[in-house]
């Protein structure tokens, strides 16, 4: 599989401009943007990073060049209140940024503010198998999809990270507790908002 990916990369490089960007590039973009928000007097925002270890993506960019994620593909969705009072979302990934998208409802940021105290102490518990016998059960699936959640309010920052497998119901003893966490409810709200923008986001030309 790796040989196939390398061959594809070489072919793309031979047929036009090509870029590979990693997690450091994504982090730099997000950090630069949040610094801009702070300079504008915006002090509350929340972003979610989604990725699956080893999953790569390739994109045709607006200028006709190709971009292939270097290693794992990362996407970040950042929600904040614009100076006009609307909640906005901006997307970032290995290949650049997208134009912001406005929402009429800012419930997400209201929930962040209202539940800040409880969010500070919340952590997603790891998947715990219901013991059905004295013999261990064999699991062969690899669960490598993760979420990172970063919340900022009045200069304070909270960072949380978890594996999506921890939210699987199945025979998970911690499923109900995890699903009732405010941070998971925030993620669920973001999922719904992101779904609304699927066909409405456009890349910023680099």
Tab-separated table of C-alpha atoms in Angstrom:
chain	number	residue	atom	x	y	z
A	1	UNK	CA	0.000	0.000	0.000
A	2	UNK	CA	2.806	2.425	0.899
A	3	UNK	CA	4.532	1.651	-2.405
A	4	UNK	CA	1.318	2.449	-4.257
A	5	UNK	CA	0.979	5.786	-2.439
A	6	UNK	CA	4.606	6.674	-3.206
A	7	UNK	CA	4.085	5.819	-6.879
A	8	UNK	CA	0.971	8.003	-6.994
A	9	UNK	CA	2.880	10.897	-5.425
A	10	UNK	CA	5.676	10.584	-8.008
A	11	UNK	CA	3.168	10.558	-10.865
A	12	UNK	CA	1.469	13.682	-9.531
A	13	UNK	CA	4.770	15.473	-9.124
A	14	UNK	CA	5.589	14.678	-12.731
A	15	UNK	CA	2.326	16.226	-13.946
A	16	UNK	CA	2.294	19.572	-12.215
A	17	UNK	CA	2.870	21.472	-8.989
A	18	UNK	CA	2.502	19.350	-5.894
A	19	UNK	CA	2.419	19.958	-2.140
A	20	UNK	CA	2.637	17.768	0.944
A	21	UNK	CA	1.788	19.239	4.327
A	22	UNK	CA	1.656	17.659	7.784
A	23	UNK	CA	0.164	18.249	11.244
A	24	UNK	CA	2.628	21.077	11.970
A	25	UNK	CA	1.250	23.003	8.990
A	26	UNK	CA	-2.336	22.555	10.207
A	27	UNK	CA	-1.428	23.661	13.727
A	28	UNK	CA	0.365	26.750	12.388
A	29	UNK	CA	-2.722	27.806	10.449
A	30	UNK	CA	-5.042	27.390	13.434
A	31	UNK	CA	-2.656	29.204	15.779
A	32	UNK	CA	-2.244	32.126	13.384
A	33	UNK	CA	-6.007	32.467	12.984
A	34	UNK	CA	-6.772	32.358	16.718
A	35	UNK	CA	-4.135	35.045	17.264
A	36	UNK	CA	-6.028	37.193	14.757
A	37	UNK	CA	-9.255	36.562	16.675
A	38	UNK	CA	-7.611	37.648	19.924
A	39	UNK	CA	-6.358	40.853	18.290
A	40	UNK	CA	-9.954	41.577	17.243
A	41	UNK	CA	-11.087	41.238	20.861
A	42	UNK	CA	-12.712	37.843	20.315
A	43	UNK	CA	-11.906	35.705	23.357
A	44	UNK	CA	-14.223	32.693	23.055
A	45	UNK	CA	-13.997	29.919	20.487
A	46	UNK	CA	-14.009	26.149	20.146
A	47	UNK	CA	-12.400	23.886	17.574
A	48	UNK	CA	-12.467	20.199	16.853
A	49	UNK	CA	-9.713	18.256	15.072
A	50	UNK	CA	-10.682	14.997	13.362
A	51	UNK	CA	-8.271	12.392	12.022
A	52	UNK	CA	-7.612	8.697	11.567
A	53	UNK	CA	-3.973	7.651	11.937
A	54	UNK	CA	-2.485	6.804	8.555
A	55	UNK	CA	-5.454	7.999	6.484
A	56	UNK	CA	-4.305	10.229	3.620
A	57	UNK	CA	-6.222	12.508	1.252
A	58	UNK	CA	-5.440	14.105	-2.095
A	59	UNK	CA	-7.031	17.306	-3.428
A	60	UNK	CA	-7.059	19.284	-6.637
A	61	UNK	CA	-6.509	22.881	-5.573
A	62	UNK	CA	-8.281	25.983	-6.992
A	63	UNK	CA	-5.106	26.994	-8.867
A	64	UNK	CA	-4.838	23.604	-10.560
A	65	UNK	CA	-2.037	22.206	-8.401
A	66	UNK	CA	-2.274	18.996	-6.392
A	67	UNK	CA	-2.059	18.611	-2.635
A	68	UNK	CA	-1.550	15.289	-0.878
A	69	UNK	CA	-1.547	15.079	2.926
A	70	UNK	CA	1.878	14.218	4.271
A	71	UNK	CA	1.172	11.253	6.504
A	72	UNK	CA	-2.192	11.525	8.252
A	73	UNK	CA	-4.912	13.857	6.952
A	74	UNK	CA	-6.142	16.320	9.603
A	75	UNK	CA	-9.189	18.583	9.440
A	76	UNK	CA	-10.055	21.287	11.970
A	77	UNK	CA	-13.382	23.106	12.336
A	78	UNK	CA	-13.224	26.285	14.416
A	79	UNK	CA	-16.355	28.059	15.699
A	80	UNK	CA	-16.344	31.645	16.970
A	81	UNK	CA	-18.576	34.711	17.189
A	82	UNK	CA	-17.855	37.298	14.535
A	83	UNK	CA	-17.848	41.017	15.303
A	84	UNK	CA	-21.258	41.260	13.610
A	85	UNK	CA	-22.674	38.907	16.246
A	86	UNK	CA	-23.022	35.822	14.047
A	87	UNK	CA	-21.380	32.520	14.824
A	88	UNK	CA	-18.904	31.538	12.141
A	89	UNK	CA	-17.065	28.355	11.306
A	90	UNK	CA	-13.704	28.167	9.568
A	91	UNK	CA	-12.172	24.943	8.303
A	92	UNK	CA	-8.467	24.092	8.077
A	93	UNK	CA	-6.689	21.023	6.740
A	94	UNK	CA	-3.322	19.847	5.388
A	95	UNK	CA	-3.931	21.704	2.145
A	96	UNK	CA	-4.949	25.123	3.463
A	97	UNK	CA	-8.038	26.946	4.677
A	98	UNK	CA	-11.643	27.460	3.619
A	99	UNK	CA	-13.777	30.576	3.490
A	100	UNK	CA	-15.840	30.993	6.690
A	101	UNK	CA	-19.456	29.917	6.944
A	102	UNK	CA	-22.052	31.903	8.946
A	103	UNK	CA	-24.757	30.384	11.140
A	104	UNK	CA	-27.891	32.086	12.440
A	105	UNK	CA	-27.800	30.074	15.687
A	106	UNK	CA	-25.001	30.433	18.268
A	107	UNK	CA	-26.282	27.740	20.680
A	108	UNK	CA	-22.941	25.934	20.483
A	109	UNK	CA	-20.993	28.829	22.012
A	110	UNK	CA	-23.758	29.487	24.560
A	111	UNK	CA	-23.449	25.857	25.698
A	112	UNK	CA	-19.671	26.232	25.893
A	113	UNK	CA	-20.022	29.244	28.152
A	114	UNK	CA	-22.761	27.742	30.344
A	115	UNK	CA	-20.969	24.421	30.900
A	116	UNK	CA	-17.391	25.637	31.238
A	117	UNK	CA	-17.009	24.607	34.891
A	118	UNK	CA	-18.143	21.041	34.269
A	119	UNK	CA	-16.082	20.760	31.074
A	120	UNK	CA	-12.899	21.413	33.048
A	121	UNK	CA	-13.252	18.141	34.947
A	122	UNK	CA	-14.651	15.928	32.178
A	123	UNK	CA	-12.676	13.165	30.459
A	124	UNK	CA	-13.841	10.457	28.100
A	125	UNK	CA	-13.258	7.044	29.657
A	126	UNK	CA	-11.645	4.318	27.581
A	127	UNK	CA	-13.751	1.550	26.085
A	128	UNK	CA	-14.279	-1.119	28.762
A	129	UNK	CA	-15.546	-4.513	27.685
A	130	UNK	CA	-18.391	-6.158	29.577
A	131	UNK	CA	-16.901	-9.308	31.091
A	132	UNK	CA	-18.930	-12.244	29.850
A	133	UNK	CA	-16.627	-15.050	30.958
A	134	UNK	CA	-13.259	-15.675	32.541
A	135	UNK	CA	-11.682	-15.946	29.099
A	136	UNK	CA	-10.589	-12.784	27.258
A	137	UNK	CA	-12.264	-11.959	23.965
A	138	UNK	CA	-10.031	-11.470	20.932
A	139	UNK	CA	-10.375	-8.147	19.102
A	140	UNK	CA	-8.585	-7.777	15.798
A	141	UNK	CA	-9.963	-4.436	14.580
A	142	UNK	CA	-7.693	-1.400	14.766
A	143	UNK	CA	-9.448	1.669	16.119
A	144	UNK	CA	-7.316	4.654	15.181
A	145	UNK	CA	-9.758	7.524	14.629
A	146	UNK	CA	-9.420	10.321	17.146
A	147	UNK	CA	-10.841	13.684	18.101
A	148	UNK	CA	-9.141	16.615	19.759
A	149	UNK	CA	-11.291	19.360	21.231
A	150	UNK	CA	-9.835	22.752	22.190
A	151	UNK	CA	-11.945	25.356	23.987
A	152	UNK	CA	-10.994	28.930	24.831
A	153	UNK	CA	-12.976	31.346	27.015
A	154	UNK	CA	-11.791	34.643	28.537
A	155	UNK	CA	-8.151	33.651	28.077
A	156	UNK	CA	-8.576	30.181	29.588
A	157	UNK	CA	-7.988	27.096	27.455
A	158	UNK	CA	-9.162	23.504	27.785
A	159	UNK	CA	-7.858	20.673	25.587
A	160	UNK	CA	-9.463	17.232	25.452
A	161	UNK	CA	-8.647	14.193	23.321
A	162	UNK	CA	-10.286	10.813	22.879
A	163	UNK	CA	-10.574	7.803	20.585
A	164	UNK	CA	-13.876	7.427	18.727
A	165	UNK	CA	-13.897	3.773	19.751
A	166	UNK	CA	-14.584	4.954	23.315
A	167	UNK	CA	-18.035	6.076	22.116
A	168	UNK	CA	-19.003	2.724	20.618
A	169	UNK	CA	-22.074	1.298	22.346
A	170	UNK	CA	-21.801	-2.468	21.779
A	171	UNK	CA	-20.633	-3.948	25.112
A	172	UNK	CA	-18.899	-0.812	26.360
A	173	UNK	CA	-19.458	-0.269	30.085
A	174	UNK	CA	-18.534	3.424	29.723
A	175	UNK	CA	-20.773	4.190	26.743
A	176	UNK	CA	-23.664	5.893	28.577
A	177	UNK	CA	-21.373	7.906	30.842
A	178	UNK	CA	-19.280	9.103	27.875
A	179	UNK	CA	-22.311	10.055	25.770
A	180	UNK	CA	-23.678	12.148	28.646
A	181	UNK	CA	-20.535	14.245	28.960
A	182	UNK	CA	-20.981	17.900	28.016
A	183	UNK	CA	-17.881	17.779	25.825
A	184	UNK	CA	-19.395	14.927	23.778
A	185	UNK	CA	-22.664	16.840	23.520
A	186	UNK	CA	-20.668	19.780	22.159
A	187	UNK	CA	-19.024	17.465	19.617
A	188	UNK	CA	-22.457	16.167	18.609
A	189	UNK	CA	-23.637	19.748	18.051
A	190	UNK	CA	-20.565	20.457	15.942
A	191	UNK	CA	-21.227	17.319	13.889
A	192	UNK	CA	-24.683	18.651	13.036
A	193	UNK	CA	-23.346	22.084	12.127
A	194	UNK	CA	-20.543	20.640	9.999
A	195	UNK	CA	-23.057	18.481	8.141
A	196	UNK	CA	-24.904	21.662	7.158
A	197	UNK	CA	-21.806	23.051	5.437
A	198	UNK	CA	-20.770	19.971	3.441
A	199	UNK	CA	-21.616	21.448	0.040
A	200	UNK	CA	-21.098	25.111	0.950
A	201	UNK	CA	-17.406	25.363	1.806
A	202	UNK	CA	-14.879	26.696	-0.681
A	203	UNK	CA	-11.116	26.634	-0.425
A	204	UNK	CA	-9.150	29.856	-0.141
A	205	UNK	CA	-6.745	30.063	-3.072
A	206	UNK	CA	-3.221	29.790	-1.694
